[in-house]
mmCIF file of C-alpha atoms and ligand atoms in Angstrom:
data_model
loop_
_atom_site.group_PDB
_atom_site.id
_atom_site.type_symbol
_atom_site.label_atom_id
_atom_site.label_comp_id
_atom_site.label_asym_id
_atom_site.label_seq_id
_atom_site.Cartn_x
_atom_site.Cartn_y
_atom_site.Cartn_z
ATOM 1 C CA MET X 573 -12.642 -3.666 -19.418
ATOM 2 C CA ALA X 574 -11.092 -4.845 -22.827
ATOM 3 C CA THR X 575 -8.720 -7.044 -21.232
ATOM 4 C CA ALA X 576 -11.272 -9.040 -18.830
ATOM 5 C CA GLY X 577 -11.035 -12.700 -19.452
ATOM 6 C CA LYS X 578 -8.052 -12.559 -21.586
ATOM 7 C CA VAL X 579 -4.422 -13.296 -20.834
ATOM 8 C CA ILE X 580 -2.514 -9.797 -20.342
ATOM 9 C CA LYS X 581 1.197 -9.317 -21.411
ATOM 10 C CA CYS X 582 2.940 -6.811 -19.408
ATOM 11 C CA ARG X 583 6.264 -6.030 -17.743
ATOM 12 C CA ALA X 584 7.648 -7.803 -14.582
ATOM 13 C CA ALA X 585 11.011 -7.894 -12.781
ATOM 14 C CA VAL X 586 11.835 -11.542 -12.533
ATOM 15 C CA ALA X 587 14.093 -13.109 -10.056
ATOM 16 C CA TRP X 588 15.394 -16.149 -12.090
ATOM 17 C CA GLU X 589 17.677 -17.339 -9.382
ATOM 18 C CA PRO X 590 19.081 -16.446 -6.007
ATOM 19 C CA ASN X 591 21.989 -13.826 -5.597
ATOM 20 C CA ALA X 592 21.369 -12.377 -9.080
ATOM 21 C CA PRO X 593 19.933 -9.205 -10.339
ATOM 22 C CA LEU X 594 16.183 -9.003 -11.381
ATOM 23 C CA MET X 595 15.571 -9.174 -15.098
ATOM 24 C CA MET X 596 12.913 -6.914 -16.705
ATOM 25 C CA GLU X 597 10.676 -9.319 -18.781
ATOM 26 C CA GLU X 598 7.508 -9.376 -20.795
ATOM 27 C CA ILE X 599 5.241 -11.961 -18.839
ATOM 28 C CA GLU X 600 1.848 -13.351 -19.296
ATOM 29 C CA VAL X 601 -0.804 -12.870 -16.606
ATOM 30 C CA ALA X 602 -3.709 -15.460 -16.510
ATOM 31 C CA PRO X 603 -7.179 -14.269 -16.357
ATOM 32 C CA PRO X 604 -8.749 -14.719 -12.841
ATOM 33 C CA GLN X 605 -10.227 -17.860 -11.623
ATOM 34 C CA GLU X 606 -13.028 -18.578 -9.180
ATOM 35 C CA GLY X 607 -12.484 -16.126 -6.157
ATOM 36 C CA GLU X 608 -9.604 -14.444 -7.677
ATOM 37 C CA ILE X 609 -9.027 -10.717 -8.532
ATOM 38 C CA ARG X 610 -6.617 -9.537 -11.300
ATOM 39 C CA ILE X 611 -5.030 -6.143 -10.151
ATOM 40 C CA LYS X 612 -3.108 -3.353 -11.926
ATOM 41 C CA VAL X 613 -0.303 -2.657 -9.574
ATOM 42 C CA VAL X 614 0.167 1.020 -9.561
ATOM 43 C CA ALA X 615 3.167 1.315 -6.796
ATOM 44 C CA THR X 616 4.974 -0.935 -4.537
ATOM 45 C CA GLY X 617 7.722 -0.819 -1.771
ATOM 46 C CA VAL X 618 10.587 -2.957 -1.442
ATOM 47 C CA CYS X 619 10.899 -4.820 1.919
ATOM 48 C CA HIS X 620 13.672 -6.400 3.631
ATOM 49 C CA THR X 621 11.949 -9.832 3.152
ATOM 50 C CA ASP X 622 12.184 -9.486 -0.677
ATOM 51 C CA LEU X 623 15.927 -9.065 0.038
ATOM 52 C CA TYR X 624 15.955 -12.140 2.413
ATOM 53 C CA HIS X 625 14.523 -14.380 -0.089
ATOM 54 C CA LEU X 626 16.945 -13.268 -2.797
ATOM 55 C CA PHE X 627 20.071 -13.145 -0.737
ATOM 56 C CA GLU X 628 19.859 -14.682 2.493
ATOM 57 C CA GLY X 629 17.458 -17.497 2.911
ATOM 58 C CA LYS X 630 18.951 -21.059 3.209
ATOM 59 C CA ASP X 631 16.099 -22.346 1.174
ATOM 60 C CA LYS X 632 16.677 -21.702 -2.560
ATOM 61 C CA ARG X 633 13.539 -23.663 -3.941
ATOM 62 C CA GLY X 634 11.421 -20.700 -4.349
ATOM 63 C CA PHE X 635 12.780 -19.521 -7.856
ATOM 64 C CA PRO X 636 12.013 -18.217 -10.436
ATOM 65 C CA THR X 637 9.699 -15.694 -8.734
ATOM 66 C CA VAL X 638 8.446 -12.157 -8.975
ATOM 67 C CA LEU X 639 9.191 -10.752 -5.599
ATOM 68 C CA GLY X 640 7.344 -7.657 -4.203
ATOM 69 C CA HIS X 641 4.602 -7.867 -1.575
ATOM 70 C CA GLU X 642 4.105 -4.242 -0.365
ATOM 71 C CA GLY X 643 1.976 -2.974 -3.430
ATOM 72 C CA ALA X 644 -1.272 -1.058 -4.143
ATOM 73 C CA GLY X 645 -3.334 -1.007 -7.054
ATOM 74 C CA VAL X 646 -6.597 -1.033 -8.970
ATOM 75 C CA VAL X 647 -8.939 -3.937 -9.672
ATOM 76 C CA GLU X 648 -8.809 -4.818 -13.623
ATOM 77 C CA SER X 649 -11.221 -7.573 -13.416
ATOM 78 C CA VAL X 650 -12.785 -10.284 -11.007
ATOM 79 C CA GLY X 651 -13.279 -14.029 -11.397
ATOM 80 C CA PRO X 652 -16.426 -16.015 -10.895
ATOM 81 C CA GLY X 653 -17.757 -15.632 -7.101
ATOM 82 C CA VAL X 654 -16.092 -12.500 -6.357
ATOM 83 C CA THR X 655 -18.979 -10.097 -4.939
ATOM 84 C CA ASP X 656 -17.135 -7.788 -2.777
ATOM 85 C CA PHE X 657 -14.740 -6.069 -5.509
ATOM 86 C CA LYS X 658 -15.200 -4.554 -8.812
ATOM 87 C CA PRO X 659 -13.101 -3.069 -11.569
ATOM 88 C CA GLY X 660 -11.556 0.275 -10.820
ATOM 89 C CA ASP X 661 -11.674 -0.204 -6.771
ATOM 90 C CA LYS X 662 -8.462 0.815 -5.019
ATOM 91 C CA VAL X 663 -7.116 -2.263 -3.168
ATOM 92 C CA ILE X 664 -4.091 -3.369 -1.298
ATOM 93 C CA PRO X 665 -3.033 -7.003 -1.902
ATOM 94 C CA VAL X 666 -1.477 -8.609 1.192
ATOM 95 C CA SER X 667 0.699 -11.744 1.796
ATOM 96 C CA VAL X 668 -1.169 -12.509 4.909
ATOM 97 C CA ALA X 669 -4.754 -14.113 4.114
ATOM 98 C CA HIS X 670 -8.007 -13.728 5.575
ATOM 99 C CA CYS X 671 -10.523 -16.172 4.726
ATOM 100 C CA GLY X 672 -13.021 -15.484 7.506
ATOM 101 C CA GLU X 673 -14.316 -18.871 7.997
ATOM 102 C CA CYS X 674 -11.527 -21.108 9.452
ATOM 103 C CA ARG X 675 -10.717 -21.445 13.216
ATOM 104 C CA PHE X 676 -8.050 -18.861 13.104
ATOM 105 C CA CYS X 677 -9.876 -16.255 11.530
ATOM 106 C CA LYS X 678 -12.598 -16.739 13.630
ATOM 107 C CA SER X 679 -10.473 -16.361 16.717
ATOM 108 C CA PRO X 680 -9.538 -12.818 17.927
ATOM 109 C CA LYS X 681 -6.221 -14.223 19.138
ATOM 110 C CA THR X 682 -4.530 -14.273 15.915
ATOM 111 C CA ASN X 683 -4.264 -13.231 12.374
ATOM 112 C CA LEU X 684 -3.235 -16.380 10.833
ATOM 113 C CA CYS X 685 -5.417 -18.123 8.306
ATOM 114 C CA GLU X 686 -5.662 -21.716 7.396
ATOM 115 C CA ARG X 687 -5.877 -21.054 3.778
ATOM 116 C CA SER X 688 -2.377 -19.087 3.819
ATOM 117 C CA TRP X 689 0.198 -20.189 1.529
ATOM 118 C CA ILE X 690 2.509 -19.841 4.704
ATOM 119 C CA ASN X 691 1.087 -23.078 6.329
ATOM 120 C CA ASP X 692 2.176 -25.491 3.621
ATOM 121 C CA HIS X 693 4.725 -23.690 1.152
ATOM 122 C CA VAL X 694 7.112 -21.665 3.431
ATOM 123 C CA ASP X 695 9.768 -23.418 1.457
ATOM 124 C CA LEU X 696 8.822 -21.823 -1.862
ATOM 125 C CA MET X 697 7.639 -18.575 0.090
ATOM 126 C CA SER X 698 4.713 -18.750 -2.166
ATOM 127 C CA TYR X 699 1.992 -21.283 -3.398
ATOM 128 C CA PRO X 700 3.346 -23.865 -6.258
ATOM 129 C CA THR X 701 0.661 -22.426 -8.508
ATOM 130 C CA THR X 702 0.915 -19.166 -10.215
ATOM 131 C CA CYS X 703 -0.531 -16.699 -12.556
ATOM 132 C CA PHE X 704 2.590 -15.813 -14.178
ATOM 133 C CA THR X 705 4.515 -17.367 -17.204
ATOM 134 C CA CYS X 706 7.653 -16.215 -18.895
ATOM 135 C CA ARG X 707 9.182 -17.653 -22.115
ATOM 136 C CA GLY X 708 6.787 -21.013 -21.686
ATOM 137 C CA GLN X 709 7.900 -21.308 -17.882
ATOM 138 C CA PRO X 710 5.761 -20.617 -14.663
ATOM 139 C CA ILE X 711 7.234 -18.085 -12.427
ATOM 140 C CA LEU X 712 6.054 -17.960 -8.767
ATOM 141 C CA GLN X 713 4.097 -15.212 -6.981
ATOM 142 C CA PHE X 714 6.282 -14.317 -3.876
ATOM 143 C CA THR X 715 4.356 -14.495 -0.591
ATOM 144 C CA SER X 716 1.271 -14.989 -3.187
ATOM 145 C CA THR X 717 1.572 -11.395 -4.230
ATOM 146 C CA GLY X 718 4.603 -10.620 -6.448
ATOM 147 C CA THR X 719 3.992 -6.749 -6.898
ATOM 148 C CA PHE X 720 7.137 -6.378 -9.101
ATOM 149 C CA SER X 721 4.709 -6.807 -11.927
ATOM 150 C CA GLU X 722 2.242 -4.636 -13.598
ATOM 151 C CA TYR X 723 -0.551 -7.208 -13.167
ATOM 152 C CA ILE X 724 -0.952 -9.796 -10.709
ATOM 153 C CA VAL X 725 -3.922 -12.391 -9.902
ATOM 154 C CA ILE X 726 -4.723 -13.188 -6.186
ATOM 155 C CA ASN X 727 -7.092 -14.768 -4.274
ATOM 156 C CA GLN X 728 -9.788 -12.388 -2.744
ATOM 157 C CA ILE X 729 -8.766 -13.654 0.762
ATOM 158 C CA TYR X 730 -5.575 -11.485 0.370
ATOM 159 C CA VAL X 731 -7.151 -8.351 -0.716
ATOM 160 C CA VAL X 732 -8.432 -5.307 1.014
ATOM 161 C CA LYS X 733 -10.495 -2.544 -0.572
ATOM 162 C CA ILE X 734 -9.470 0.874 0.618
ATOM 163 C CA HIS X 735 -10.468 4.478 0.446
ATOM 164 C CA ASP X 736 -11.328 5.749 -3.042
ATOM 165 C CA ASP X 737 -9.068 8.953 -2.306
ATOM 166 C CA ALA X 738 -5.999 6.986 -0.872
ATOM 167 C CA PRO X 739 -2.684 7.829 -2.681
ATOM 168 C CA LEU X 740 -1.819 4.463 -3.906
ATOM 169 C CA ASP X 741 2.120 5.384 -4.202
ATOM 170 C CA ARG X 742 2.210 5.974 -0.409
ATOM 171 C CA VAL X 743 -0.472 3.736 1.051
ATOM 172 C CA CYS X 744 1.071 0.639 -0.507
ATOM 173 C CA LEU X 745 3.659 0.669 2.521
ATOM 174 C CA LEU X 746 0.498 -0.076 4.594
ATOM 175 C CA GLY X 747 0.612 -3.602 2.666
ATOM 176 C CA CYS X 748 3.708 -4.781 4.982
ATOM 177 C CA GLY X 749 6.208 -2.600 6.700
ATOM 178 C CA ILE X 750 4.327 -0.165 8.741
ATOM 179 C CA PRO X 751 1.585 -2.333 9.939
ATOM 180 C CA THR X 752 4.064 -5.021 10.847
ATOM 181 C CA GLY X 753 6.079 -2.573 13.219
ATOM 182 C CA TYR X 754 3.278 -0.401 14.469
ATOM 183 C CA GLY X 755 1.404 -3.735 15.233
ATOM 184 C CA ALA X 756 4.165 -5.251 17.107
ATOM 185 C CA ALA X 757 4.383 -2.338 19.607
ATOM 186 C CA VAL X 758 0.569 -1.645 19.932
ATOM 187 C CA ASN X 759 -0.985 -5.290 19.473
ATOM 188 C CA THR X 760 1.611 -7.822 20.165
ATOM 189 C CA ALA X 761 3.822 -6.166 22.735
ATOM 190 C CA GLY X 762 0.838 -4.072 23.860
ATOM 191 C CA VAL X 763 2.917 -1.031 24.769
ATOM 192 C CA THR X 764 1.574 0.695 27.935
ATOM 193 C CA PRO X 765 1.587 4.613 28.766
ATOM 194 C CA GLY X 766 4.704 5.647 30.588
ATOM 195 C CA SER X 767 6.751 2.710 29.710
ATOM 196 C CA VAL X 768 10.198 2.365 28.610
ATOM 197 C CA CYS X 769 10.725 0.745 25.194
ATOM 198 C CA ALA X 770 13.732 -0.363 23.003
ATOM 199 C CA VAL X 771 13.620 -0.781 19.283
ATOM 200 C CA PHE X 772 16.450 -2.859 17.536
ATOM 201 C CA GLY X 773 16.705 -2.062 13.732
ATOM 202 C CA LEU X 774 15.517 1.265 12.370
ATOM 203 C CA GLY X 775 14.515 0.209 8.735
ATOM 204 C CA ALA X 776 10.748 0.902 7.866
ATOM 205 C CA VAL X 777 9.668 -1.865 10.208
ATOM 206 C CA GLY X 778 11.589 -0.641 13.000
ATOM 207 C CA LEU X 779 10.663 3.034 12.727
ATOM 208 C CA ALA X 780 6.779 2.012 12.451
ATOM 209 C CA ALA X 781 7.581 0.327 15.808
ATOM 210 C CA VAL X 782 9.066 3.474 17.322
ATOM 211 C CA MET X 783 5.923 5.409 16.066
ATOM 212 C CA GLY X 784 3.780 2.570 17.670
ATOM 213 C CA CYS X 785 5.594 2.989 20.885
ATOM 214 C CA LYS X 786 5.155 6.832 20.976
ATOM 215 C CA ASN X 787 1.460 6.596 19.987
ATOM 216 C CA ALA X 788 0.916 3.958 22.817
ATOM 217 C CA GLY X 789 2.302 6.705 25.176
ATOM 218 C CA ALA X 790 5.797 5.355 25.722
ATOM 219 C CA SER X 791 7.786 7.735 27.991
ATOM 220 C CA ARG X 792 11.241 6.609 26.715
ATOM 221 C CA ILE X 793 12.121 5.198 23.394
ATOM 222 C CA PHE X 794 15.611 3.642 22.567
ATOM 223 C CA ALA X 795 16.572 3.367 18.853
ATOM 224 C CA VAL X 796 19.189 0.858 18.357
ATOM 225 C CA ASP X 797 21.176 0.457 15.319
ATOM 226 C CA ILE X 798 24.417 -0.193 14.017
ATOM 227 C CA ASN X 799 24.066 2.462 11.097
ATOM 228 C CA GLU X 800 23.827 5.907 12.973
ATOM 229 C CA GLN X 801 22.570 7.506 9.913
ATOM 230 C CA LYS X 802 19.001 5.850 10.928
ATOM 231 C CA PHE X 803 19.025 7.963 14.054
ATOM 232 C CA GLU X 804 17.897 11.240 12.750
ATOM 233 C CA LYS X 805 14.601 9.601 11.120
ATOM 234 C CA ALA X 806 14.159 7.673 14.543
ATOM 235 C CA LYS X 807 13.807 11.090 16.234
ATOM 236 C CA VAL X 808 10.801 12.088 13.557
ATOM 237 C CA PHE X 809 8.695 8.988 14.620
ATOM 238 C CA GLY X 810 9.469 9.578 18.459
ATOM 239 C CA ALA X 811 12.539 8.076 19.699
ATOM 240 C CA THR X 812 14.093 9.800 22.669
ATOM 241 C CA ASP X 813 17.515 7.916 22.802
ATOM 242 C CA PHE X 814 19.864 6.728 20.384
ATOM 243 C CA LEU X 815 22.361 3.564 20.685
ATOM 244 C CA ASN X 816 25.079 2.080 18.491
ATOM 245 C CA PRO X 817 25.858 -1.281 19.950
ATOM 246 C CA LYS X 818 29.327 -1.212 18.254
ATOM 247 C CA ALA X 819 29.992 1.890 20.260
ATOM 248 C CA TYR X 820 30.352 -0.188 23.443
ATOM 249 C CA ASP X 821 32.767 -2.560 24.654
ATOM 250 C CA LYS X 822 29.780 -4.576 26.688
ATOM 251 C CA PRO X 823 26.609 -6.037 25.665
ATOM 252 C CA ILE X 824 24.053 -3.541 24.734
ATOM 253 C CA SER X 825 21.613 -5.465 27.172
ATOM 254 C CA GLU X 826 24.051 -4.403 29.999
ATOM 255 C CA VAL X 827 23.997 -0.644 28.444
ATOM 256 C CA LEU X 828 20.242 -0.556 28.513
ATOM 257 C CA ALA X 829 20.163 -2.373 32.159
ATOM 258 C CA GLU X 830 22.318 0.726 33.392
ATOM 259 C CA LEU X 831 20.315 3.364 31.741
ATOM 260 C CA THR X 832 17.021 2.084 32.719
ATOM 261 C CA ASN X 833 17.420 0.591 36.220
ATOM 262 C CA GLY X 834 17.184 -2.960 35.260
ATOM 263 C CA GLY X 835 15.859 -3.159 31.645
ATOM 264 C CA VAL X 836 13.357 -1.910 29.382
ATOM 265 C CA ASP X 837 9.593 -2.892 29.860
ATOM 266 C CA PHE X 838 9.121 -3.670 26.057
ATOM 267 C CA SER X 839 11.867 -4.673 23.214
ATOM 268 C CA ILE X 840 11.010 -5.220 19.692
ATOM 269 C CA GLU X 841 13.560 -6.751 17.153
ATOM 270 C CA CYS X 842 13.195 -5.487 13.804
ATOM 271 C CA VAL X 843 16.456 -6.959 12.271
ATOM 272 C CA GLY X 844 16.170 -10.526 11.520
ATOM 273 C CA ASN X 845 19.315 -11.447 13.189
ATOM 274 C CA PRO X 846 19.534 -14.350 16.005
ATOM 275 C CA GLU X 847 21.999 -12.593 17.995
ATOM 276 C CA VAL X 848 19.863 -9.520 18.057
ATOM 277 C CA MET X 849 16.902 -11.418 18.790
ATOM 278 C CA ARG X 850 18.802 -12.737 22.047
ATOM 279 C CA ALA X 851 19.980 -9.263 23.084
ATOM 280 C CA ALA X 852 16.397 -7.821 22.765
ATOM 281 C CA LEU X 853 15.183 -10.340 25.151
ATOM 282 C CA GLU X 854 18.248 -9.850 27.445
ATOM 283 C CA SER X 855 17.475 -5.978 27.384
ATOM 284 C CA CYS X 856 14.039 -6.392 28.920
ATOM 285 C CA ILE X 857 13.432 -6.149 32.873
ATOM 286 C CA LYS X 858 12.821 -9.320 34.538
ATOM 287 C CA GLY X 859 9.657 -9.801 36.090
ATOM 288 C CA TRP X 860 7.517 -8.334 33.322
ATOM 289 C CA GLY X 861 9.509 -7.447 30.262
ATOM 290 C CA VAL X 862 8.138 -8.453 27.150
ATOM 291 C CA SER X 863 10.288 -8.841 23.707
ATOM 292 C CA VAL X 864 8.803 -9.258 20.370
ATOM 293 C CA LEU X 865 10.554 -10.875 17.317
ATOM 294 C CA VAL X 866 9.553 -9.337 13.981
ATOM 295 C CA GLY X 867 12.748 -9.798 11.971
ATOM 296 C CA TYR X 868 12.527 -12.837 9.625
ATOM 297 C CA THR X 869 15.293 -15.381 9.567
ATOM 298 C CA ASP X 870 14.904 -19.368 8.947
ATOM 299 C CA VAL X 871 18.051 -19.801 11.152
ATOM 300 C CA ASP X 872 17.760 -21.265 14.821
ATOM 301 C CA PHE X 873 17.976 -18.891 17.718
ATOM 302 C CA SER X 874 18.774 -19.512 21.427
ATOM 303 C CA ALA X 875 18.447 -17.881 24.981
ATOM 304 C CA ARG X 876 19.136 -18.938 28.680
ATOM 305 C CA PRO X 877 16.034 -20.405 30.374
ATOM 306 C CA ILE X 878 16.469 -18.194 33.159
ATOM 307 C CA GLN X 879 15.327 -15.232 30.695
ATOM 308 C CA LEU X 880 12.090 -16.544 30.705
ATOM 309 C CA ILE X 881 11.855 -18.172 34.201
ATOM 310 C CA SER X 882 12.429 -14.741 35.596
ATOM 311 C CA GLY X 883 9.042 -13.738 33.974
ATOM 312 C CA LYS X 884 9.997 -12.244 30.722
ATOM 313 C CA THR X 885 7.766 -13.206 27.665
ATOM 314 C CA TRP X 886 9.151 -13.696 24.336
ATOM 315 C CA LYS X 887 6.730 -13.429 21.275
ATOM 316 C CA GLY X 888 6.611 -12.867 17.787
ATOM 317 C CA THR X 889 4.426 -11.306 15.142
ATOM 318 C CA LEU X 890 3.196 -11.671 11.675
ATOM 319 C CA LEU X 891 1.941 -8.183 10.101
ATOM 320 C CA GLY X 892 1.902 -6.712 13.477
ATOM 321 C CA GLY X 893 -1.045 -9.056 14.571
ATOM 322 C CA TYR X 894 -3.468 -7.351 12.238
ATOM 323 C CA LYS X 895 -6.261 -9.110 10.716
ATOM 324 C CA ILE X 896 -6.108 -7.479 7.207
ATOM 325 C CA LYS X 897 -9.807 -7.212 6.227
ATOM 326 C CA ASP X 898 -10.793 -4.922 9.033
ATOM 327 C CA SER X 899 -7.643 -3.326 9.999
ATOM 328 C CA LEU X 900 -5.753 -2.112 6.959
ATOM 329 C CA PRO X 901 -8.525 0.030 5.499
ATOM 330 C CA LYS X 902 -8.703 1.700 9.092
ATOM 331 C CA LEU X 903 -4.973 2.038 9.046
ATOM 332 C CA VAL X 904 -5.288 3.794 5.540
ATOM 333 C CA ASN X 905 -7.842 6.151 7.229
ATOM 334 C CA ASP X 906 -5.728 7.022 10.062
ATOM 335 C CA TYR X 907 -3.123 7.910 7.681
ATOM 336 C CA MET X 908 -5.503 10.125 5.690
ATOM 337 C CA THR X 909 -6.692 11.790 9.052
ATOM 338 C CA GLY X 910 -3.129 12.189 10.302
ATOM 339 C CA LYS X 911 -3.222 9.822 13.160
ATOM 340 C CA ILE X 912 -0.317 7.938 11.607
ATOM 341 C CA MET X 913 2.785 8.768 9.490
ATOM 342 C CA VAL X 914 3.486 7.034 6.272
ATOM 343 C CA ASP X 915 5.124 9.778 3.834
ATOM 344 C CA GLU X 916 8.106 10.038 6.351
ATOM 345 C CA PHE X 917 9.101 6.522 5.503
ATOM 346 C CA ILE X 918 9.548 7.313 1.877
ATOM 347 C CA THR X 919 13.177 8.296 0.770
ATOM 348 C CA HIS X 920 13.304 7.406 -2.661
ATOM 349 C CA LYS X 921 10.841 6.911 -5.800
ATOM 350 C CA MET X 922 11.964 5.021 -8.687
ATOM 351 C CA ASP X 923 10.646 3.324 -11.812
ATOM 352 C CA LEU X 924 10.362 -0.510 -11.834
ATOM 353 C CA GLU X 925 13.181 -0.614 -14.458
ATOM 354 C CA GLN X 926 15.407 0.515 -11.598
ATOM 355 C CA ILE X 927 14.553 -2.446 -9.280
ATOM 356 C CA ASN X 928 18.199 -3.281 -8.921
ATOM 357 C CA ASP X 929 19.042 0.095 -7.824
ATOM 358 C CA ALA X 930 16.500 0.179 -5.392
ATOM 359 C CA ILE X 931 17.468 -3.446 -3.986
ATOM 360 C CA ASN X 932 21.147 -2.017 -3.614
ATOM 361 C CA LEU X 933 20.110 1.187 -1.773
ATOM 362 C CA MET X 934 18.358 -0.915 0.827
ATOM 363 C CA LYS X 935 21.198 -3.755 0.982
ATOM 364 C CA THR X 936 23.489 -0.805 1.718
ATOM 365 C CA GLY X 937 21.360 0.797 4.362
ATOM 366 C CA GLN X 938 20.793 3.993 2.389
ATOM 367 C CA CYS X 939 17.019 4.176 2.275
ATOM 368 C CA ILE X 940 14.107 3.612 4.395
ATOM 369 C CA ARG X 941 11.480 2.906 1.760
ATOM 370 C CA CYS X 942 11.920 3.273 -2.002
ATOM 371 C CA ILE X 943 8.578 3.400 -3.867
ATOM 372 C CA LEU X 944 8.635 1.949 -7.360
ATOM 373 C CA ASN X 945 6.029 3.408 -9.756
ATOM 374 C CA ILE X 946 4.721 0.096 -11.479
ATOM 375 C CA SER X 947 2.154 1.785 -13.762
ATOM 376 C CA LYS X 948 0.221 4.864 -14.376
HETATM 377 P P1 NAD T 1064 15.843 -2.658 6.542
HETATM 378 O O1 NAD T 1064 16.759 -3.605 6.068
HETATM 379 O O2 NAD T 1064 15.235 -1.620 6.010
HETATM 380 O O3 NAD T 1064 16.259 -2.429 8.224
HETATM 381 C C1 NAD T 1064 16.934 -3.172 9.124
HETATM 382 C C2 NAD T 1064 17.605 -2.331 9.879
HETATM 383 O O4 NAD T 1064 18.562 -3.231 11.026
HETATM 384 C C3 NAD T 1064 18.785 -1.310 9.310
HETATM 385 O O5 NAD T 1064 18.692 -0.030 9.485
HETATM 386 C C4 NAD T 1064 20.192 -2.047 9.788
HETATM 387 O O6 NAD T 1064 21.474 -0.890 9.817
HETATM 388 C C5 NAD T 1064 19.608 -2.598 11.213
HETATM 389 N N1 NAD T 1064 20.669 -3.601 11.639
HETATM 390 C C6 NAD T 1064 21.459 -4.535 10.963
HETATM 391 N N2 NAD T 1064 22.059 -5.221 11.892
HETATM 392 C C7 NAD T 1064 21.875 -4.667 13.155
HETATM 393 C C8 NAD T 1064 22.268 -5.037 14.357
HETATM 394 N N3 NAD T 1064 23.189 -6.205 14.625
HETATM 395 N N4 NAD T 1064 22.102 -4.421 15.309
HETATM 396 C C9 NAD T 1064 21.031 -3.573 15.150
HETATM 397 N N5 NAD T 1064 20.583 -2.960 14.228
HETATM 398 C C10 NAD T 1064 20.838 -3.727 13.048
HETATM 399 O O7 NAD T 1064 14.465 -4.041 7.014
HETATM 400 P P2 NAD T 1064 12.834 -3.683 7.071
HETATM 401 O O8 NAD T 1064 12.177 -3.693 5.805
HETATM 402 O O9 NAD T 1064 12.700 -2.572 7.946
HETATM 403 O O10 NAD T 1064 12.618 -5.220 7.839
HETATM 404 C C11 NAD T 1064 13.203 -5.349 9.197
HETATM 405 C C12 NAD T 1064 12.903 -7.002 9.458
HETATM 406 O O11 NAD T 1064 11.530 -7.405 9.406
HETATM 407 C C13 NAD T 1064 13.462 -7.996 8.304
HETATM 408 O O12 NAD T 1064 14.056 -9.114 8.854
HETATM 409 C C14 NAD T 1064 12.207 -8.313 7.641
HETATM 410 O O13 NAD T 1064 12.450 -9.581 6.849
HETATM 411 C C15 NAD T 1064 11.264 -8.379 8.592
HETATM 412 N N6 NAD T 1064 9.877 -8.353 8.392
HETATM 413 C C16 NAD T 1064 8.927 -9.353 9.147
HETATM 414 C C17 NAD T 1064 7.711 -8.894 8.889
HETATM 415 C C18 NAD T 1064 6.639 -10.044 9.797
HETATM 416 O O14 NAD T 1064 5.486 -9.850 9.630
HETATM 417 N N7 NAD T 1064 7.210 -10.573 10.987
HETATM 418 C C19 NAD T 1064 7.145 -8.148 7.889
HETATM 419 C C20 NAD T 1064 7.956 -7.595 7.221
HETATM 420 C C21 NAD T 1064 9.351 -7.671 7.377
HETATM 421 ZN ZN1 ZN T 1065 7.603 -7.188 3.958
HETATM 422 ZN ZN1 ZN T 1066 -9.172 -18.312 7.526
#
């Protein structure tokens, strides 16, 4: 590669400050250092967590930054010490690390990793160091990735090699939203055959949770959203019943309790709203109900202790509990062999220059996932 070892100048959408449109800029991307990989990003999804950082997060320190963490691309060059990747490999860079050596990586109980940015830098939502500069200023890499850029540099502990024939403009969604919701159902909740489930929030994450409930054999899946336009899609993924909490003059947990003889076996919150988190817990049946938090927020939430004393379990999940190195290539293969849906999540396709339109579509509830073409 003619560019190996050199700084690359390329296009990126920079979030200079919170609550402002992203700006298309020419940025410089440093060559990969020890253990790092430089990736030419081909396509990326837009996930609600990007919007959360831009508009909703309380901590405003993580700017300027390049958002985007649901991308797929091709290895351009590798730094010293990288032996598992070579230029031309198709890869997914993920915001969840797997070093393979720490006590968390060695435990089958978790997909956390001691080397992840999330341990020490959740205030910035990225490492303080970055491969990007623009007009002489360092620009952060959101969640260590920053896929709204034509090129990124990322440590190999965040990268998975995938099938040579995988369509990058689709499997990019396997970098965050789909494994998160799907894994929340099949891994974290542990949905069982014949069970009754409720999924709150029908974005890509919630719809993937519906798909997980269905594939795990749930007999009834309640799809809950305040935007009724989402119900049709939820049906495609296997939802059987549809509820708009705003259409009732009593709490949705009471509505579900009446419809299910006491509550659902599993509830999954995919909104990122403390009130909905509480409602999802209260919607579970006492004795054995399991409620999983997937939605992201940095504000406090609360519940009555009796909810847990009565035998319910309240859990949370990061990327659906998947350890990236083993699981993501398998999920790509599951897509390619028709075991899981991916195309059905894609409602829009745009170029990187239209990033602000894509953000607006999601903000106003008009899309499930918009795929941005980053480079050919
Ligand atoms: P999205 O914006 O596409 O979907 C959210 C859905 O929730 C929308 O359909 C919206 O109408 C619905 N909603 C809003 N308020 C509601 C309410 N009061 N009751 C019911 N439904 C309501 O978002 P997404 O990309 O699917 O992400 C969902 C959440 O998951 C976000 O909070 C995101 O930050 C989080 N997330 C977490 C992880 C993780 O690893 N835990 C990974 C990815 C995303
Ligand atoms: Zn995400
Ligand atoms: Zn580790």
